[in-house]
Amino acid sequence: MSFIFDTTKKIVSQLPSGVSLVAATKTRVVAEIEEAIAAGVAAIGENYVQEAQEKFSVIGNKVKWHLIGHLQKNKAKFAVKVFDMIETLDSVELAGALNKECKKINKIMPVLIEVNSACEPQKAGVLPDRVQDLLCGVACFGNIKVMGLMTMGPLMDEPEVMRPFFKKTKEIFDAIRADYPSNEEWKYLSMGMSDSYKIAIEEGANIVRVGTAIFGRR
Ligand SMILES: *Cc1c(COP(=O)(O)O)cnc(C)c1O
């Protein structure tokens, strides 16, 4: 059996119940992704719309497709056709573009708000204290539903350094849940990558995005 198949099996089998894996597949070819799917991957995360379109045309919708990279408004039209979830909502303008394109194809798109939890300049996502504003700003869009938060955290050699940023994102997630207790759609917290997903799960993540630990070094 192959490396990818074995590593995927191991990771999937060790996830606590209620936590789902998104295999981060940027730069990976279809044959590699198919091995991961054979081993139990049910969702894959792509960073670029065009790369996802190409793979989608071969793999199709036997898996869920998550967009985990930054999305430009002018790509919304193509993104809504491929993806089952957009994890990187970071502006009202982008939400508006997604809403418009989803309406055209009669789709309601699950989205997560990306939080720039370490408040790093030049980094994608909204600052922690702007999450509520964005949530209010998109409330009128009937063709997207905001289902939670995603964060990258600062990229560090020592994954333990990321823990406070996961904690902080969980706090924002919980505060919003407390504000809208009847919103049963508010349920996803996407945090953690190959080096940090175990820490992220300890801090409340229920979606983890793992690439290198499945496929090897890019
Ligand atoms: C590449 C990527 C991951 C996975 O990173 P690995 O370190 O390869 O596990 C997770 N999330 C996002 C947004 C990514 O771009």
PDB file of C-alpha atoms and ligand atoms in Angstrom:
ATOM      1  CA  MET A   1       0.000   0.000   0.000  1.00  0.00           C
ATOM      2  CA  SER A   2       1.096   3.507  -0.689  1.00  0.00           C
ATOM      3  CA  PHE A   3       2.385   6.194   1.600  1.00  0.00           C
ATOM      4  CA  ILE A   4      -0.582   8.472   0.979  1.00  0.00           C
ATOM      5  CA  PHE A   5      -3.112   5.723   1.601  1.00  0.00           C
ATOM      6  CA  ASP A   6      -1.422   4.693   4.857  1.00  0.00           C
ATOM      7  CA  THR A   7      -0.921   8.170   6.272  1.00  0.00           C
ATOM      8  CA  THR A   8      -4.476   9.161   5.411  1.00  0.00           C
ATOM      9  CA  LYS A   9      -5.925   6.041   7.054  1.00  0.00           C
ATOM     10  CA  LYS A  10      -3.919   6.690  10.176  1.00  0.00           C
ATOM     11  CA  ILE A  11      -4.910  10.339  10.463  1.00  0.00           C
ATOM     12  CA  VAL A  12      -8.582   9.700   9.739  1.00  0.00           C
ATOM     13  CA  SER A  13      -8.767   6.815  12.221  1.00  0.00           C
ATOM     14  CA  GLN A  14      -7.224   8.907  14.987  1.00  0.00           C
ATOM     15  CA  LEU A  15      -9.501  11.924  14.677  1.00  0.00           C
ATOM     16  CA  PRO A  16     -11.914  12.317  17.570  1.00  0.00           C
ATOM     17  CA  SER A  17     -15.551  11.893  16.587  1.00  0.00           C
ATOM     18  CA  GLY A  18     -17.115  15.130  15.468  1.00  0.00           C
ATOM     19  CA  VAL A  19     -13.889  16.372  13.880  1.00  0.00           C
ATOM     20  CA  SER A  20     -13.659  16.255  10.108  1.00  0.00           C
ATOM     21  CA  LEU A  21     -10.640  16.294   7.895  1.00  0.00           C
ATOM     22  CA  VAL A  22     -10.191  18.495   4.866  1.00  0.00           C
ATOM     23  CA  ALA A  23      -7.225  17.274   2.840  1.00  0.00           C
ATOM     24  CA  ALA A  24      -5.307  20.332   1.646  1.00  0.00           C
ATOM     25  CA  THR A  25      -4.469  19.402  -1.925  1.00  0.00           C
ATOM     26  CA  LYS A  26      -2.761  22.413  -3.497  1.00  0.00           C
ATOM     27  CA  THR A  27      -0.091  21.265  -5.987  1.00  0.00           C
ATOM     28  CA  ARG A  28      -1.134  17.613  -5.590  1.00  0.00           C
ATOM     29  CA  VAL A  29      -2.130  15.748  -8.714  1.00  0.00           C
ATOM     30  CA  VAL A  30      -5.390  13.886  -9.200  1.00  0.00           C
ATOM     31  CA  ALA A  31      -3.773  10.451  -8.717  1.00  0.00           C
ATOM     32  CA  GLU A  32      -2.488  11.488  -5.287  1.00  0.00           C
ATOM     33  CA  ILE A  33      -5.852  12.941  -4.299  1.00  0.00           C
ATOM     34  CA  GLU A  34      -7.635   9.774  -5.432  1.00  0.00           C
ATOM     35  CA  GLU A  35      -5.441   7.731  -3.081  1.00  0.00           C
ATOM     36  CA  ALA A  36      -6.431   9.932  -0.175  1.00  0.00           C
ATOM     37  CA  ILE A  37     -10.090   9.610  -1.157  1.00  0.00           C
ATOM     38  CA  ALA A  38      -9.733   5.826  -1.301  1.00  0.00           C
ATOM     39  CA  ALA A  39      -8.382   5.940   2.250  1.00  0.00           C
ATOM     40  CA  GLY A  40     -11.351   7.869   3.590  1.00  0.00           C
ATOM     41  CA  VAL A  41     -10.952  11.562   2.794  1.00  0.00           C
ATOM     42  CA  ALA A  42     -14.421  13.032   2.303  1.00  0.00           C
ATOM     43  CA  ALA A  43     -13.492  16.671   1.730  1.00  0.00           C
ATOM     44  CA  ILE A  44     -10.661  18.371  -0.037  1.00  0.00           C
ATOM     45  CA  GLY A  45      -9.440  21.934   0.283  1.00  0.00           C
ATOM     46  CA  GLU A  46      -8.068  23.847  -2.659  1.00  0.00           C
ATOM     47  CA  ASN A  47      -6.473  27.306  -2.593  1.00  0.00           C
ATOM     48  CA  TYR A  48      -7.015  28.411  -6.167  1.00  0.00           C
ATOM     49  CA  VAL A  49     -10.197  28.387  -8.213  1.00  0.00           C
ATOM     50  CA  GLN A  50      -8.602  27.362 -11.476  1.00  0.00           C
ATOM     51  CA  GLU A  51      -6.611  24.516  -9.967  1.00  0.00           C
ATOM     52  CA  ALA A  52      -9.807  23.287  -8.298  1.00  0.00           C
ATOM     53  CA  GLN A  53     -11.793  23.503 -11.538  1.00  0.00           C
ATOM     54  CA  GLU A  54      -9.269  21.323 -13.318  1.00  0.00           C
ATOM     55  CA  LYS A  55      -9.274  18.678 -10.603  1.00  0.00           C
ATOM     56  CA  PHE A  56     -13.043  18.886 -10.167  1.00  0.00           C
ATOM     57  CA  SER A  57     -13.542  18.067 -13.824  1.00  0.00           C
ATOM     58  CA  VAL A  58     -11.821  14.725 -13.186  1.00  0.00           C
ATOM     59  CA  ILE A  59     -12.731  13.888  -9.584  1.00  0.00           C
ATOM     60  CA  GLY A  60     -16.242  15.341  -9.513  1.00  0.00           C
ATOM     61  CA  ASN A  61     -18.473  15.532  -6.508  1.00  0.00           C
ATOM     62  CA  LYS A  62     -17.777  12.246  -4.800  1.00  0.00           C
ATOM     63  CA  VAL A  63     -16.002  14.480  -2.263  1.00  0.00           C
ATOM     64  CA  LYS A  64     -16.863  17.879  -0.842  1.00  0.00           C
ATOM     65  CA  TRP A  65     -14.818  20.794  -2.148  1.00  0.00           C
ATOM     66  CA  HIS A  66     -13.718  23.525   0.245  1.00  0.00           C
ATOM     67  CA  LEU A  67     -12.058  26.738  -0.848  1.00  0.00           C
ATOM     68  CA  ILE A  68      -9.316  27.452   1.694  1.00  0.00           C
ATOM     69  CA  GLY A  69      -7.374  30.138  -0.179  1.00  0.00           C
ATOM     70  CA  HIS A  70      -8.175  33.791  -0.631  1.00  0.00           C
ATOM     71  CA  LEU A  71     -10.935  34.444  -3.159  1.00  0.00           C
ATOM     72  CA  GLN A  72     -11.054  37.411  -5.496  1.00  0.00           C
ATOM     73  CA  LYS A  73     -14.480  38.808  -6.253  1.00  0.00           C
ATOM     74  CA  ASN A  74     -14.065  38.336  -9.982  1.00  0.00           C
ATOM     75  CA  LYS A  75     -13.621  34.580  -9.451  1.00  0.00           C
ATOM     76  CA  ALA A  76     -16.821  34.194  -7.430  1.00  0.00           C
ATOM     77  CA  LYS A  77     -18.733  33.106 -10.502  1.00  0.00           C
ATOM     78  CA  PHE A  78     -16.480  30.095 -11.030  1.00  0.00           C
ATOM     79  CA  ALA A  79     -15.977  29.366  -7.341  1.00  0.00           C
ATOM     80  CA  VAL A  80     -19.666  28.876  -6.601  1.00  0.00           C
ATOM     81  CA  LYS A  81     -19.903  26.168  -9.236  1.00  0.00           C
ATOM     82  CA  VAL A  82     -17.094  24.032  -7.846  1.00  0.00           C
ATOM     83  CA  PHE A  83     -17.114  24.545  -4.107  1.00  0.00           C
ATOM     84  CA  ASP A  84     -19.409  23.203  -1.410  1.00  0.00           C
ATOM     85  CA  MET A  85     -17.974  25.542   1.192  1.00  0.00           C
ATOM     86  CA  ILE A  86     -15.986  28.780   1.064  1.00  0.00           C
ATOM     87  CA  GLU A  87     -13.810  28.938   4.188  1.00  0.00           C
ATOM     88  CA  THR A  88     -12.282  32.315   3.458  1.00  0.00           C
ATOM     89  CA  LEU A  89     -14.973  34.968   3.525  1.00  0.00           C
ATOM     90  CA  ASP A  90     -13.319  38.221   4.539  1.00  0.00           C
ATOM     91  CA  SER A  91     -15.441  41.096   3.239  1.00  0.00           C
ATOM     92  CA  VAL A  92     -19.006  42.206   2.638  1.00  0.00           C
ATOM     93  CA  GLU A  93     -18.076  42.854  -0.998  1.00  0.00           C
ATOM     94  CA  LEU A  94     -16.981  39.255  -1.506  1.00  0.00           C
ATOM     95  CA  ALA A  95     -20.124  38.024   0.246  1.00  0.00           C
ATOM     96  CA  GLY A  96     -22.184  40.158  -2.129  1.00  0.00           C
ATOM     97  CA  ALA A  97     -20.444  38.721  -5.167  1.00  0.00           C
ATOM     98  CA  LEU A  98     -20.908  35.151  -3.903  1.00  0.00           C
ATOM     99  CA  ASN A  99     -24.544  35.829  -3.097  1.00  0.00           C
ATOM    100  CA  LYS A 100     -25.219  37.174  -6.555  1.00  0.00           C
ATOM    101  CA  GLU A 101     -23.563  34.251  -8.318  1.00  0.00           C
ATOM    102  CA  CYS A 102     -25.226  31.680  -6.051  1.00  0.00           C
ATOM    103  CA  LYS A 103     -28.599  33.212  -6.753  1.00  0.00           C
ATOM    104  CA  LYS A 104     -28.039  32.755 -10.479  1.00  0.00           C
ATOM    105  CA  ILE A 105     -27.468  29.031 -10.072  1.00  0.00           C
ATOM    106  CA  ASN A 106     -30.010  28.617  -7.292  1.00  0.00           C
ATOM    107  CA  LYS A 107     -27.506  27.550  -4.640  1.00  0.00           C
ATOM    108  CA  ILE A 108     -27.085  28.372  -0.976  1.00  0.00           C
ATOM    109  CA  MET A 109     -23.388  28.424  -0.187  1.00  0.00           C
ATOM    110  CA  PRO A 110     -22.034  27.547   3.266  1.00  0.00           C
ATOM    111  CA  VAL A 111     -19.237  29.939   4.181  1.00  0.00           C
ATOM    112  CA  LEU A 112     -16.831  30.434   7.069  1.00  0.00           C
ATOM    113  CA  ILE A 113     -15.399  33.784   8.038  1.00  0.00           C
ATOM    114  CA  GLU A 114     -11.607  33.768   7.958  1.00  0.00           C
ATOM    115  CA  VAL A 115     -10.177  35.401  11.068  1.00  0.00           C
ATOM    116  CA  ASN A 116      -6.722  36.973  11.066  1.00  0.00           C
ATOM    117  CA  SER A 117      -6.335  35.760  14.609  1.00  0.00           C
ATOM    118  CA  ALA A 118      -2.763  36.946  15.094  1.00  0.00           C
ATOM    119  CA  CYS A 119      -3.611  40.393  13.672  1.00  0.00           C
ATOM    120  CA  GLU A 120      -0.752  40.092  11.205  1.00  0.00           C
ATOM    121  CA  PRO A 121      -0.397  42.853   8.639  1.00  0.00           C
ATOM    122  CA  GLN A 122      -0.752  41.678   5.013  1.00  0.00           C
ATOM    123  CA  LYS A 123      -2.499  38.521   6.159  1.00  0.00           C
ATOM    124  CA  ALA A 124      -5.870  37.451   4.786  1.00  0.00           C
ATOM    125  CA  GLY A 125      -8.938  37.393   6.959  1.00  0.00           C
ATOM    126  CA  VAL A 126     -10.740  39.864   9.173  1.00  0.00           C
ATOM    127  CA  LEU A 127      -9.376  41.108  12.455  1.00  0.00           C
ATOM    128  CA  PRO A 128     -10.933  39.528  15.540  1.00  0.00           C
ATOM    129  CA  ASP A 129     -12.807  42.680  16.507  1.00  0.00           C
ATOM    130  CA  ARG A 130     -14.332  42.996  13.021  1.00  0.00           C
ATOM    131  CA  VAL A 131     -15.945  39.574  12.861  1.00  0.00           C
ATOM    132  CA  GLN A 132     -19.256  40.737  14.318  1.00  0.00           C
ATOM    133  CA  ASP A 133     -19.439  43.618  11.849  1.00  0.00           C
ATOM    134  CA  LEU A 134     -18.901  41.300   8.921  1.00  0.00           C
ATOM    135  CA  LEU A 135     -21.523  38.921  10.256  1.00  0.00           C
ATOM    136  CA  CYS A 136     -24.044  41.773  10.479  1.00  0.00           C
ATOM    137  CA  GLY A 137     -23.029  43.066   7.057  1.00  0.00           C
ATOM    138  CA  VAL A 138     -23.800  39.782   5.328  1.00  0.00           C
ATOM    139  CA  ALA A 139     -27.003  38.955   7.194  1.00  0.00           C
ATOM    140  CA  CYS A 140     -29.156  40.185   4.313  1.00  0.00           C
ATOM    141  CA  PHE A 141     -27.642  37.794   1.769  1.00  0.00           C
ATOM    142  CA  GLY A 142     -30.055  34.902   1.359  1.00  0.00           C
ATOM    143  CA  ASN A 143     -27.848  32.745  -0.858  1.00  0.00           C
ATOM    144  CA  ILE A 144     -24.950  32.348   1.532  1.00  0.00           C
ATOM    145  CA  LYS A 145     -25.073  30.954   5.037  1.00  0.00           C
ATOM    146  CA  VAL A 146     -22.325  31.745   7.464  1.00  0.00           C
ATOM    147  CA  MET A 147     -21.630  28.606   9.464  1.00  0.00           C
ATOM    148  CA  GLY A 148     -18.564  29.455  11.528  1.00  0.00           C
ATOM    149  CA  LEU A 149     -14.965  30.567  11.509  1.00  0.00           C
ATOM    150  CA  MET A 150     -11.658  29.573   9.975  1.00  0.00           C
ATOM    151  CA  THR A 151      -8.186  30.690  10.983  1.00  0.00           C
ATOM    152  CA  MET A 152      -4.640  30.011   9.890  1.00  0.00           C
ATOM    153  CA  GLY A 153      -2.794  31.516  12.822  1.00  0.00           C
ATOM    154  CA  PRO A 154       0.817  32.619  12.496  1.00  0.00           C
ATOM    155  CA  LEU A 155       3.065  30.141  10.715  1.00  0.00           C
ATOM    156  CA  MET A 156       5.693  29.130  13.211  1.00  0.00           C
ATOM    157  CA  ASP A 157       8.172  26.301  13.483  1.00  0.00           C
ATOM    158  CA  GLU A 158       6.858  25.570  16.945  1.00  0.00           C
ATOM    159  CA  PRO A 159       3.153  24.694  16.669  1.00  0.00           C
ATOM    160  CA  GLU A 160       2.551  25.327  20.370  1.00  0.00           C
ATOM    161  CA  VAL A 161       2.969  29.031  19.576  1.00  0.00           C
ATOM    162  CA  MET A 162      -0.307  28.826  17.662  1.00  0.00           C
ATOM    163  CA  ARG A 163      -2.373  27.681  20.626  1.00  0.00           C
ATOM    164  CA  PRO A 164      -3.324  31.160  21.921  1.00  0.00           C
ATOM    165  CA  PHE A 165      -4.577  32.129  18.459  1.00  0.00           C
ATOM    166  CA  PHE A 166      -6.716  29.021  18.236  1.00  0.00           C
ATOM    167  CA  LYS A 167      -8.031  29.776  21.719  1.00  0.00           C
ATOM    168  CA  LYS A 168      -8.875  33.311  20.732  1.00  0.00           C
ATOM    169  CA  THR A 169     -10.716  32.176  17.602  1.00  0.00           C
ATOM    170  CA  LYS A 170     -12.693  29.676  19.692  1.00  0.00           C
ATOM    171  CA  GLU A 171     -13.648  32.484  22.067  1.00  0.00           C
ATOM    172  CA  ILE A 172     -15.016  34.554  19.188  1.00  0.00           C
ATOM    173  CA  PHE A 173     -16.834  31.469  17.894  1.00  0.00           C
ATOM    174  CA  ASP A 174     -18.420  30.858  21.303  1.00  0.00           C
ATOM    175  CA  ALA A 175     -19.340  34.512  21.809  1.00  0.00           C
ATOM    176  CA  ILE A 176     -21.255  34.524  18.528  1.00  0.00           C
ATOM    177  CA  ARG A 177     -22.984  31.299  19.441  1.00  0.00           C
ATOM    178  CA  ALA A 178     -24.039  32.902  22.735  1.00  0.00           C
ATOM    179  CA  ASP A 179     -25.415  35.915  20.834  1.00  0.00           C
ATOM    180  CA  TYR A 180     -27.438  33.791  18.435  1.00  0.00           C
ATOM    181  CA  PRO A 181     -28.317  30.688  20.443  1.00  0.00           C
ATOM    182  CA  SER A 182     -31.064  29.666  18.037  1.00  0.00           C
ATOM    183  CA  ASN A 183     -28.757  29.601  15.036  1.00  0.00           C
ATOM    184  CA  GLU A 184     -28.126  25.902  14.564  1.00  0.00           C
ATOM    185  CA  GLU A 185     -26.109  26.552  11.436  1.00  0.00           C
ATOM    186  CA  TRP A 186     -23.337  28.192  13.450  1.00  0.00           C
ATOM    187  CA  LYS A 187     -21.230  25.096  14.058  1.00  0.00           C
ATOM    188  CA  TYR A 188     -17.915  24.912  12.227  1.00  0.00           C
ATOM    189  CA  LEU A 189     -14.519  25.929  13.479  1.00  0.00           C
ATOM    190  CA  SER A 190     -11.759  25.236  10.960  1.00  0.00           C
ATOM    191  CA  MET A 191      -8.297  25.452  12.530  1.00  0.00           C
ATOM    192  CA  GLY A 192      -5.041  23.570  12.378  1.00  0.00           C
ATOM    193  CA  MET A 193      -2.707  22.205   9.694  1.00  0.00           C
ATOM    194  CA  SER A 194      -0.265  19.299   9.606  1.00  0.00           C
ATOM    195  CA  ASP A 195       1.913  20.510  12.460  1.00  0.00           C
ATOM    196  CA  SER A 196      -0.826  22.011  14.559  1.00  0.00           C
ATOM    197  CA  TYR A 197      -4.058  20.129  14.033  1.00  0.00           C
ATOM    198  CA  LYS A 198      -3.830  18.158  17.274  1.00  0.00           C
ATOM    199  CA  ILE A 199      -3.425  21.388  19.217  1.00  0.00           C
ATOM    200  CA  ALA A 200      -6.275  22.948  17.245  1.00  0.00           C
ATOM    201  CA  ILE A 201      -8.549  20.027  18.127  1.00  0.00           C
ATOM    202  CA  GLU A 202      -7.673  20.461  21.807  1.00  0.00           C
ATOM    203  CA  GLU A 203      -8.740  24.069  21.411  1.00  0.00           C
ATOM    204  CA  GLY A 204     -12.075  23.227  19.823  1.00  0.00           C
ATOM    205  CA  ALA A 205     -11.534  22.840  16.070  1.00  0.00           C
ATOM    206  CA  ASN A 206     -14.013  20.535  14.341  1.00  0.00           C
ATOM    207  CA  ILE A 207     -12.531  20.927  10.866  1.00  0.00           C
ATOM    208  CA  VAL A 208      -8.786  20.444  10.344  1.00  0.00           C
ATOM    209  CA  ARG A 209      -6.988  21.147   7.073  1.00  0.00           C
ATOM    210  CA  VAL A 210      -4.090  18.776   6.545  1.00  0.00           C
ATOM    211  CA  GLY A 211      -1.782  18.599   3.538  1.00  0.00           C
ATOM    212  CA  THR A 212       1.837  17.711   4.243  1.00  0.00           C
ATOM    213  CA  ALA A 213       1.085  15.033   6.845  1.00  0.00           C
ATOM    214  CA  ILE A 214      -0.991  13.181   4.234  1.00  0.00           C
ATOM    215  CA  PHE A 215       0.912  13.758   1.025  1.00  0.00           C
ATOM    216  CA  GLY A 216       4.450  14.486   2.163  1.00  0.00           C
ATOM    217  CA  ARG A 217       6.423  17.666   1.575  1.00  0.00           C
ATOM    218  CA  ARG A 218       5.332  19.967  -1.237  1.00  0.00           C
TER     219      ARG A 218
HETATM  220  C1  LIG B   1      -1.722  24.412   2.596  1.00  0.00           C
HETATM  221  C2  LIG B   1      -2.776  24.759   3.579  1.00  0.00           C
HETATM  222  C3  LIG B   1      -3.075  23.929   4.667  1.00  0.00           C
HETATM  223  C4  LIG B   1      -2.333  22.635   4.955  1.00  0.00           C
HETATM  224  O1  LIG B   1      -1.005  22.893   5.256  1.00  0.00           O
HETATM  225  P1  LIG B   1       0.004  21.680   5.611  1.00  0.00           P
HETATM  226  O2  LIG B   1       1.026  22.314   6.452  1.00  0.00           O
HETATM  227  O3  LIG B   1       0.518  21.180   4.315  1.00  0.00           O
HETATM  228  O4  LIG B   1      -0.799  20.660   6.340  1.00  0.00           O
HETATM  229  C5  LIG B   1      -4.106  24.303   5.503  1.00  0.00           C
HETATM  230  N1  LIG B   1      -4.794  25.440   5.319  1.00  0.00           N
HETATM  231  C6  LIG B   1      -4.525  26.270   4.302  1.00  0.00           C
HETATM  232  C7  LIG B   1      -5.324  27.504   4.158  1.00  0.00           C
HETATM  233  C8  LIG B   1      -3.516  25.965   3.401  1.00  0.00           C
HETATM  234  O5  LIG B   1      -3.252  26.808   2.394  1.00  0.00           O
END
